[in-house]
mmCIF file with all atom_site columns, C-alpha atoms in Angstrom:
data_model
loop_
_atom_site.group_PDB
_atom_site.id
_atom_site.type_symbol
_atom_site.label_atom_id
_atom_site.label_alt_id
_atom_site.label_comp_id
_atom_site.label_asym_id
_atom_site.label_entity_id
_atom_site.label_seq_id
_atom_site.pdbx_PDB_ins_code
_atom_site.Cartn_x
_atom_site.Cartn_y
_atom_site.Cartn_z
_atom_site.occupancy
_atom_site.B_iso_or_equiv
_atom_site.pdbx_formal_charge
_atom_site.auth_seq_id
_atom_site.auth_comp_id
_atom_site.auth_asym_id
_atom_site.auth_atom_id
_atom_site.pdbx_PDB_model_num
ATOM 1   C CA . MET A 1 1   ? -13.987 -38.674 40.562  1.00 50.00 ? 449 MET A CA 1
ATOM 2   C CA . ILE A 1 2   ? -10.683 -39.851 39.638  1.00 50.00 ? 450 ILE A CA 1
ATOM 3   C CA . LYS A 1 3   ? -11.464 -40.050 36.059  1.00 51.00 ? 451 LYS A CA 1
ATOM 4   C CA . ARG A 1 4   ? -12.538 -36.379 36.123  1.00 46.00 ? 452 ARG A CA 1
ATOM 5   C CA . LEU A 1 5   ? -9.253  -35.384 37.882  1.00 44.00 ? 453 LEU A CA 1
ATOM 6   C CA . ALA A 1 6   ? -7.392  -37.309 35.295  1.00 47.00 ? 454 ALA A CA 1
ATOM 7   C CA . LEU A 1 7   ? -9.193  -35.036 32.583  1.00 44.00 ? 455 LEU A CA 1
ATOM 8   C CA . ILE A 1 8   ? -9.067  -31.891 34.496  1.00 42.00 ? 456 ILE A CA 1
ATOM 9   C CA . ALA A 1 9   ? -5.429  -32.198 35.541  1.00 44.00 ? 457 ALA A CA 1
ATOM 10  C CA . PRO A 1 10  ? -3.722  -31.566 32.197  1.00 42.00 ? 458 PRO A CA 1
ATOM 11  C CA . LEU A 1 11  ? -6.097  -28.625 31.399  1.00 39.00 ? 459 LEU A CA 1
ATOM 12  C CA . ALA A 1 12  ? -5.132  -27.144 34.604  1.00 43.00 ? 460 ALA A CA 1
ATOM 13  C CA . LEU A 1 13  ? -1.444  -27.354 33.625  1.00 40.00 ? 461 LEU A CA 1
ATOM 14  C CA . LEU A 1 14  ? -2.114  -25.952 30.294  1.00 39.00 ? 462 LEU A CA 1
ATOM 15  C CA . ALA A 1 15  ? -4.080  -23.114 31.676  1.00 41.00 ? 463 ALA A CA 1
ATOM 16  C CA . SER A 1 16  ? -1.406  -22.264 34.200  1.00 42.00 ? 464 SER A CA 1
ATOM 17  C CA . ALA A 1 17  ? 1.505   -22.411 31.563  1.00 41.00 ? 465 ALA A CA 1
ATOM 18  C CA . PRO A 1 18  ? 2.966   -19.210 30.477  1.00 42.00 ? 466 PRO A CA 1
ATOM 19  C CA . ILE A 1 19  ? 1.372   -17.693 27.553  1.00 38.00 ? 467 ILE A CA 1
ATOM 20  C CA . VAL A 1 20  ? 3.964   -16.948 24.727  1.00 38.00 ? 468 VAL A CA 1
ATOM 21  C CA . ALA A 1 21  ? 2.743   -14.294 22.519  1.00 38.00 ? 469 ALA A CA 1
ATOM 22  C CA . GLN A 1 22  ? 3.163   -15.024 18.756  1.00 40.00 ? 470 GLN A CA 1
ATOM 23  C CA . PRO A 1 23  ? 3.670   -11.773 16.795  1.00 39.00 ? 471 PRO A CA 1
ATOM 24  C CA . ALA A 1 24  ? 0.472   -10.954 14.636  1.00 40.00 ? 472 ALA A CA 1
ATOM 25  C CA . PRO A 1 25  ? 1.152   -10.892 10.998  1.00 43.00 ? 473 PRO A CA 1
ATOM 26  C CA . VAL A 1 26  ? 1.782   -7.327  9.776   1.00 40.00 ? 474 VAL A CA 1
ATOM 27  C CA . ALA A 1 27  ? -1.091  -6.267  7.618   1.00 43.00 ? 475 ALA A CA 1
ATOM 28  C CA . ALA A 1 28  ? 1.244   -5.625  4.886   1.00 43.00 ? 476 ALA A CA 1
ATOM 29  C CA . GLU A 1 29  ? 2.443   -9.316  4.810   1.00 48.00 ? 477 GLU A CA 1
ATOM 30  C CA . ILE A 1 30  ? -1.126  -10.753 4.324   1.00 47.00 ? 478 ILE A CA 1
ATOM 31  C CA . ALA A 1 31  ? -1.464  -12.121 0.722   1.00 53.00 ? 479 ALA A CA 1
ATOM 32  C CA . LEU A 1 32  ? -4.426  -10.408 -1.204  1.00 55.00 ? 480 LEU A CA 1
ATOM 33  C CA . ALA A 1 33  ? -5.510  -13.538 -2.346  1.00 58.00 ? 481 ALA A CA 1
ATOM 34  C CA . ASP A 1 34  ? -5.945  -14.546 1.316   1.00 60.00 ? 482 ASP A CA 1
ATOM 35  C CA . ALA A 1 35  ? -7.685  -11.381 2.172   1.00 60.00 ? 483 ALA A CA 1
ATOM 36  C CA . PRO A 1 36  ? -11.473 -11.786 2.871   1.00 65.00 ? 484 PRO A CA 1
ATOM 37  C CA . ALA A 1 37  ? -13.265 -10.225 -0.061  1.00 80.00 ? 485 ALA A CA 1
ATOM 38  C CA . LYS A 1 38  ? -17.136 -11.052 0.267   1.00 87.00 ? 486 LYS A CA 1
ATOM 39  C CA . GLY A 1 39  ? -18.876 -8.585  -2.031  1.00 93.00 ? 487 GLY A CA 1
ATOM 40  C CA . VAL A 1 40  ? -15.696 -7.296  -3.541  1.00 94.00 ? 488 VAL A CA 1
ATOM 41  C CA . ILE A 1 41  ? -14.705 -7.436  -7.252  1.00 94.00 ? 489 ILE A CA 1
ATOM 42  C CA . ARG A 1 42  ? -11.020 -7.014  -8.005  1.00 93.00 ? 490 ARG A CA 1
ATOM 43  C CA . ILE A 1 43  ? -8.966  -7.253  -11.165 1.00 94.00 ? 491 ILE A CA 1
ATOM 44  C CA . ARG A 1 44  ? -5.155  -6.921  -11.483 1.00 95.00 ? 492 ARG A CA 1
ATOM 45  C CA . SER A 1 45  ? -3.845  -3.748  -13.106 1.00 97.00 ? 493 SER A CA 1
ATOM 46  C CA . HIS A 1 46  ? -1.228  -3.945  -15.931 1.00 97.00 ? 494 HIS A CA 1
ATOM 47  C CA . LYS A 1 47  ? 0.064   -0.699  -14.883 1.00 98.00 ? 495 LYS A CA 1
ATOM 48  C CA . GLY A 1 48  ? 2.134   0.650   -11.792 1.00 98.00 ? 496 GLY A CA 1
ATOM 49  C CA . PHE A 1 49  ? 0.325   1.923   -8.754  1.00 98.00 ? 497 PHE A CA 1
ATOM 50  C CA . ASP A 1 50  ? 0.362   5.774   -9.638  1.00 98.00 ? 498 ASP A CA 1
ATOM 51  C CA . ALA A 1 51  ? -0.451  4.983   -13.136 1.00 98.00 ? 499 ALA A CA 1
ATOM 52  C CA . THR A 1 52  ? -3.458  2.819   -12.166 1.00 98.00 ? 500 THR A CA 1
ATOM 53  C CA . ILE A 1 53  ? -4.866  5.746   -9.946  1.00 99.00 ? 501 ILE A CA 1
ATOM 54  C CA . GLU A 1 54  ? -4.237  8.233   -12.684 1.00 99.00 ? 502 GLU A CA 1
ATOM 55  C CA . GLY A 1 55  ? -5.995  5.836   -15.192 1.00 98.00 ? 503 GLY A CA 1
ATOM 56  C CA . ILE A 1 56  ? -9.102  5.786   -12.960 1.00 99.00 ? 504 ILE A CA 1
ATOM 57  C CA . LYS A 1 57  ? -9.214  9.661   -12.548 1.00 99.00 ? 505 LYS A CA 1
ATOM 58  C CA . ALA A 1 58  ? -8.738  9.900   -16.341 1.00 98.00 ? 506 ALA A CA 1
ATOM 59  C CA . ASP A 1 59  ? -11.588 7.547   -17.284 1.00 98.00 ? 507 ASP A CA 1
ATOM 60  C CA . VAL A 1 60  ? -13.820 9.040   -14.640 1.00 98.00 ? 508 VAL A CA 1
ATOM 61  C CA . ALA A 1 61  ? -13.188 12.456  -16.278 1.00 98.00 ? 509 ALA A CA 1
ATOM 62  C CA . ALA A 1 62  ? -13.716 11.197  -19.695 1.00 98.00 ? 510 ALA A CA 1
ATOM 63  C CA . LYS A 1 63  ? -17.054 9.665   -18.707 1.00 97.00 ? 511 LYS A CA 1
ATOM 64  C CA . GLY A 1 64  ? -18.184 13.037  -17.199 1.00 96.00 ? 512 GLY A CA 1
ATOM 65  C CA . VAL A 1 65  ? -18.431 11.235  -13.690 1.00 97.00 ? 513 VAL A CA 1
ATOM 66  C CA . LYS A 1 66  ? -17.870 13.438  -10.666 1.00 98.00 ? 514 LYS A CA 1
ATOM 67  C CA . PHE A 1 67  ? -14.474 12.972  -9.119  1.00 98.00 ? 515 PHE A CA 1
ATOM 68  C CA . PHE A 1 68  ? -14.461 13.488  -5.238  1.00 98.00 ? 516 PHE A CA 1
ATOM 69  C CA . GLY A 1 69  ? -10.921 12.772  -4.315  1.00 98.00 ? 517 GLY A CA 1
ATOM 70  C CA . THR A 1 70  ? -8.425  10.191  -3.040  1.00 98.00 ? 518 THR A CA 1
ATOM 71  C CA . ILE A 1 71  ? -7.449  8.884   0.395   1.00 98.00 ? 519 ILE A CA 1
ATOM 72  C CA . ASP A 1 72  ? -3.768  7.658   0.747   1.00 97.00 ? 520 ASP A CA 1
ATOM 73  C CA . GLN A 1 73  ? -4.421  5.036   3.298   1.00 96.00 ? 521 GLN A CA 1
ATOM 74  C CA . ALA A 1 74  ? -0.591  4.116   3.401   1.00 94.00 ? 522 ALA A CA 1
ATOM 75  C CA . ALA A 1 75  ? 0.177   7.775   4.230   1.00 94.00 ? 523 ALA A CA 1
ATOM 76  C CA . LEU A 1 76  ? -2.417  7.720   7.061   1.00 94.00 ? 524 LEU A CA 1
ATOM 77  C CA . GLY A 1 77  ? -0.971  4.641   8.392   1.00 94.00 ? 525 GLY A CA 1
ATOM 78  C CA . ALA A 1 78  ? 2.740   6.000   8.040   1.00 93.00 ? 526 ALA A CA 1
ATOM 79  C CA . GLY A 1 79  ? 1.459   9.274   10.035  1.00 94.00 ? 527 GLY A CA 1
ATOM 80  C CA . VAL A 1 80  ? 0.779   7.008   13.201  1.00 96.00 ? 528 VAL A CA 1
ATOM 81  C CA . ASP A 1 81  ? 3.739   4.614   12.735  1.00 94.00 ? 529 ASP A CA 1
ATOM 82  C CA . LEU A 1 82  ? 1.488   1.784   11.242  1.00 94.00 ? 530 LEU A CA 1
ATOM 83  C CA . ARG A 1 83  ? 2.905   0.420   8.074   1.00 92.00 ? 531 ARG A CA 1
ATOM 84  C CA . ILE A 1 84  ? 0.697   -0.999  5.198   1.00 92.00 ? 532 ILE A CA 1
ATOM 85  C CA . ARG A 1 85  ? 1.388   -1.600  1.675   1.00 93.00 ? 533 ARG A CA 1
ATOM 86  C CA . ARG A 1 86  ? 0.497   1.124   -0.939  1.00 96.00 ? 534 ARG A CA 1
ATOM 87  C CA . SER A 1 87  ? -3.313  1.704   -0.713  1.00 97.00 ? 535 SER A CA 1
ATOM 88  C CA . THR A 1 88  ? -5.362  4.526   -2.158  1.00 98.00 ? 536 THR A CA 1
ATOM 89  C CA . LEU A 1 89  ? -9.008  5.094   -2.018  1.00 98.00 ? 537 LEU A CA 1
ATOM 90  C CA . VAL A 1 90  ? -10.503 6.768   -5.166  1.00 99.00 ? 538 VAL A CA 1
ATOM 91  C CA . LEU A 1 91  ? -13.964 8.256   -4.678  1.00 98.00 ? 539 LEU A CA 1
ATOM 92  C CA . PHE A 1 92  ? -16.252 9.215   -7.650  1.00 98.00 ? 540 PHE A CA 1
ATOM 93  C CA . GLY A 1 93  ? -19.897 9.224   -8.528  1.00 96.00 ? 541 GLY A CA 1
ATOM 94  C CA . ASN A 1 94  ? -22.672 10.226  -10.682 1.00 95.00 ? 542 ASN A CA 1
ATOM 95  C CA . PRO A 1 95  ? -25.142 11.780  -8.455  1.00 94.00 ? 543 PRO A CA 1
ATOM 96  C CA . PRO A 1 96  ? -28.265 11.502  -10.916 1.00 93.00 ? 544 PRO A CA 1
ATOM 97  C CA . LEU A 1 97  ? -27.613 7.683   -10.887 1.00 94.00 ? 545 LEU A CA 1
ATOM 98  C CA . GLY A 1 98  ? -26.208 6.985   -7.269  1.00 93.00 ? 546 GLY A CA 1
ATOM 99  C CA . VAL A 1 99  ? -28.756 9.082   -5.437  1.00 95.00 ? 547 VAL A CA 1
ATOM 100 C CA . GLN A 1 100 ? -31.513 6.847   -6.686  1.00 95.00 ? 548 GLN A CA 1
ATOM 101 C CA . PHE A 1 101 ? -30.146 4.226   -4.451  1.00 96.00 ? 549 PHE A CA 1
ATOM 102 C CA . LEU A 1 102 ? -30.301 6.503   -1.706  1.00 96.00 ? 550 LEU A CA 1
ATOM 103 C CA . GLN A 1 103 ? -34.031 7.232   -2.480  1.00 96.00 ? 551 GLN A CA 1
ATOM 104 C CA . SER A 1 104 ? -34.611 3.398   -2.088  1.00 97.00 ? 552 SER A CA 1
ATOM 105 C CA . ASN A 1 105 ? -32.655 3.102   1.182   1.00 97.00 ? 553 ASN A CA 1
ATOM 106 C CA . PRO A 1 106 ? -30.940 6.202   2.746   1.00 98.00 ? 554 PRO A CA 1
ATOM 107 C CA . TYR A 1 107 ? -28.511 3.990   4.452   1.00 98.00 ? 555 TYR A CA 1
ATOM 108 C CA . ALA A 1 108 ? -26.958 3.039   1.128   1.00 96.00 ? 556 ALA A CA 1
ATOM 109 C CA . GLY A 1 109 ? -25.225 6.439   1.552   1.00 95.00 ? 557 GLY A CA 1
ATOM 110 C CA . LEU A 1 110 ? -22.695 4.305   3.579   1.00 96.00 ? 558 LEU A CA 1
ATOM 111 C CA . ASP A 1 111 ? -21.651 2.814   0.226   1.00 94.00 ? 559 ASP A CA 1
ATOM 112 C CA . TRP A 1 112 ? -22.032 5.881   -2.138  1.00 92.00 ? 560 TRP A CA 1
ATOM 113 C CA . PRO A 1 113 ? -20.155 7.530   -3.832  1.00 95.00 ? 561 PRO A CA 1
ATOM 114 C CA . VAL A 1 114 ? -18.527 4.859   -5.644  1.00 96.00 ? 562 VAL A CA 1
ATOM 115 C CA . ARG A 1 115 ? -14.991 3.776   -4.145  1.00 97.00 ? 563 ARG A CA 1
ATOM 116 C CA . MET A 1 116 ? -12.253 2.084   -5.772  1.00 98.00 ? 564 MET A CA 1
ATOM 117 C CA . LEU A 1 117 ? -9.365  0.810   -3.803  1.00 98.00 ? 565 LEU A CA 1
ATOM 118 C CA . VAL A 1 118 ? -5.875  0.662   -5.524  1.00 98.00 ? 566 VAL A CA 1
ATOM 119 C CA . ILE A 1 119 ? -3.518  -1.587  -3.585  1.00 96.00 ? 567 ILE A CA 1
ATOM 120 C CA . GLU A 1 120 ? -0.049  -3.133  -4.202  1.00 96.00 ? 568 GLU A CA 1
ATOM 121 C CA . ASP A 1 121 ? 0.557   -6.755  -3.074  1.00 91.00 ? 569 ASP A CA 1
ATOM 122 C CA . ALA A 1 122 ? 3.748   -8.266  -1.741  1.00 90.00 ? 570 ALA A CA 1
ATOM 123 C CA . ASP A 1 123 ? 5.108   -8.995  -5.247  1.00 92.00 ? 571 ASP A CA 1
ATOM 124 C CA . GLY A 1 124 ? 4.417   -5.514  -6.576  1.00 93.00 ? 572 GLY A CA 1
ATOM 125 C CA . SER A 1 125 ? 1.323   -6.394  -8.537  1.00 94.00 ? 573 SER A CA 1
ATOM 126 C CA . VAL A 1 126 ? -1.316  -3.694  -8.581  1.00 96.00 ? 574 VAL A CA 1
ATOM 127 C CA . TRP A 1 127 ? -5.003  -4.520  -7.949  1.00 96.00 ? 575 TRP A CA 1
ATOM 128 C CA . ILE A 1 128 ? -8.132  -2.413  -8.414  1.00 97.00 ? 576 ILE A CA 1
ATOM 129 C CA . ALA A 1 129 ? -11.106 -3.403  -6.105  1.00 96.00 ? 577 ALA A CA 1
ATOM 130 C CA . TRP A 1 130 ? -14.620 -2.292  -5.676  1.00 96.00 ? 578 TRP A CA 1
ATOM 131 C CA . SER A 1 131 ? -17.770 -3.304  -3.945  1.00 95.00 ? 579 SER A CA 1
ATOM 132 C CA . ASP A 1 132 ? -20.042 -5.334  -6.055  1.00 94.00 ? 580 ASP A CA 1
ATOM 133 C CA . PHE A 1 133 ? -23.215 -3.341  -6.650  1.00 94.00 ? 581 PHE A CA 1
ATOM 134 C CA . ALA A 1 134 ? -25.462 -6.437  -6.348  1.00 95.00 ? 582 ALA A CA 1
ATOM 135 C CA . PHE A 1 135 ? -23.928 -7.035  -3.060  1.00 95.00 ? 583 PHE A CA 1
ATOM 136 C CA . ILE A 1 136 ? -24.675 -3.435  -2.000  1.00 95.00 ? 584 ILE A CA 1
ATOM 137 C CA . ALA A 1 137 ? -28.298 -3.770  -3.245  1.00 96.00 ? 585 ALA A CA 1
ATOM 138 C CA . ASP A 1 138 ? -28.805 -6.833  -1.343  1.00 96.00 ? 586 ASP A CA 1
ATOM 139 C CA . ARG A 1 139 ? -27.282 -5.396  1.748   1.00 96.00 ? 587 ARG A CA 1
ATOM 140 C CA . TYR A 1 140 ? -29.638 -2.506  1.709   1.00 97.00 ? 588 TYR A CA 1
ATOM 141 C CA . ALA A 1 141 ? -32.794 -4.585  0.181   1.00 98.00 ? 589 ALA A CA 1
ATOM 142 C CA . ILE A 1 142 ? -32.833 -2.368  -2.854  1.00 97.00 ? 590 ILE A CA 1
ATOM 143 C CA . THR A 1 143 ? -35.076 -4.163  -5.210  1.00 96.00 ? 591 THR A CA 1
ATOM 144 C CA . ASP A 1 144 ? -36.485 -1.431  -7.143  1.00 96.00 ? 592 ASP A CA 1
ATOM 145 C CA . ARG A 1 145 ? -33.479 -0.340  -9.090  1.00 96.00 ? 593 ARG A CA 1
ATOM 146 C CA . ALA A 1 146 ? -32.399 -2.948  -11.426 1.00 95.00 ? 594 ALA A CA 1
ATOM 147 C CA . ALA A 1 147 ? -31.749 -0.794  -14.510 1.00 96.00 ? 595 ALA A CA 1
ATOM 148 C CA . GLN A 1 148 ? -29.724 1.644   -12.423 1.00 95.00 ? 596 GLN A CA 1
ATOM 149 C CA . LEU A 1 149 ? -27.840 -1.249  -10.734 1.00 95.00 ? 597 LEU A CA 1
ATOM 150 C CA . LYS A 1 150 ? -26.840 -2.690  -14.096 1.00 96.00 ? 598 LYS A CA 1
ATOM 151 C CA . MET A 1 151 ? -25.627 0.659   -15.409 1.00 95.00 ? 599 MET A CA 1
ATOM 152 C CA . ALA A 1 152 ? -23.780 1.294   -12.170 1.00 95.00 ? 600 ALA A CA 1
ATOM 153 C CA . SER A 1 153 ? -22.125 -2.191  -12.340 1.00 95.00 ? 601 SER A CA 1
ATOM 154 C CA . GLU A 1 154 ? -21.182 -1.664  -16.067 1.00 96.00 ? 602 GLU A CA 1
ATOM 155 C CA . VAL A 1 155 ? -19.512 1.886   -15.641 1.00 96.00 ? 603 VAL A CA 1
ATOM 156 C CA . ALA A 1 156 ? -17.550 0.803   -12.647 1.00 96.00 ? 604 ALA A CA 1
ATOM 157 C CA . ALA A 1 157 ? -16.282 -2.381  -14.300 1.00 96.00 ? 605 ALA A CA 1
ATOM 158 C CA . SER A 1 158 ? -15.611 -0.138  -17.534 1.00 97.00 ? 606 SER A CA 1
ATOM 159 C CA . ILE A 1 159 ? -13.612 2.410   -15.393 1.00 98.00 ? 607 ILE A CA 1
ATOM 160 C CA . ALA A 1 160 ? -11.546 -0.386  -13.797 1.00 97.00 ? 608 ALA A CA 1
ATOM 161 C CA . ASP A 1 161 ? -10.706 -2.030  -17.153 1.00 97.00 ? 609 ASP A CA 1
ATOM 162 C CA . ALA A 1 162 ? -9.583  1.290   -18.595 1.00 97.00 ? 610 ALA A CA 1
ATOM 163 C CA . ALA A 1 163 ? -7.476  1.996   -15.699 1.00 98.00 ? 611 ALA A CA 1
ATOM 164 C CA . ALA A 1 164 ? -6.005  -1.417  -15.745 1.00 97.00 ? 612 ALA A CA 1
ATOM 165 C CA . ARG A 1 165 ? -4.917  -1.601  -19.234 1.00 95.00 ? 613 ARG A CA 1
#
């Protein structure tokens, strides 16, 4: 019994000690290299933030892909007094291709149309990130669209590469 008390006493003291809150890191301070990125492909852009977004939009148009719009996530955060680094989501797609994935599994609509995220890290580097289509296919158990998956992957990589150069 005394041995148990010897073990429990320090724990009781620890439990009764005042809790000192440590400030959580501001999202904008987390390094992109440290961010979780399972199923995410990303490349560094050699252009500035705005030029990278414009590069995506230009290549999407040049390929005849449908552009749906952008979402400025940093502006959304600023609107509610939450600061994040520059972050814009670019939405586009090719319905004759993308809708085939939805035919295989309608829930794949959670990941289509295609989204590319343009984000600026702490040192000012600009990154383009998008979901790996093989990861998406696995997520939704899409096994009947290998050719379409290959095409979507190649087109997305081509758009990102053109925008980053």
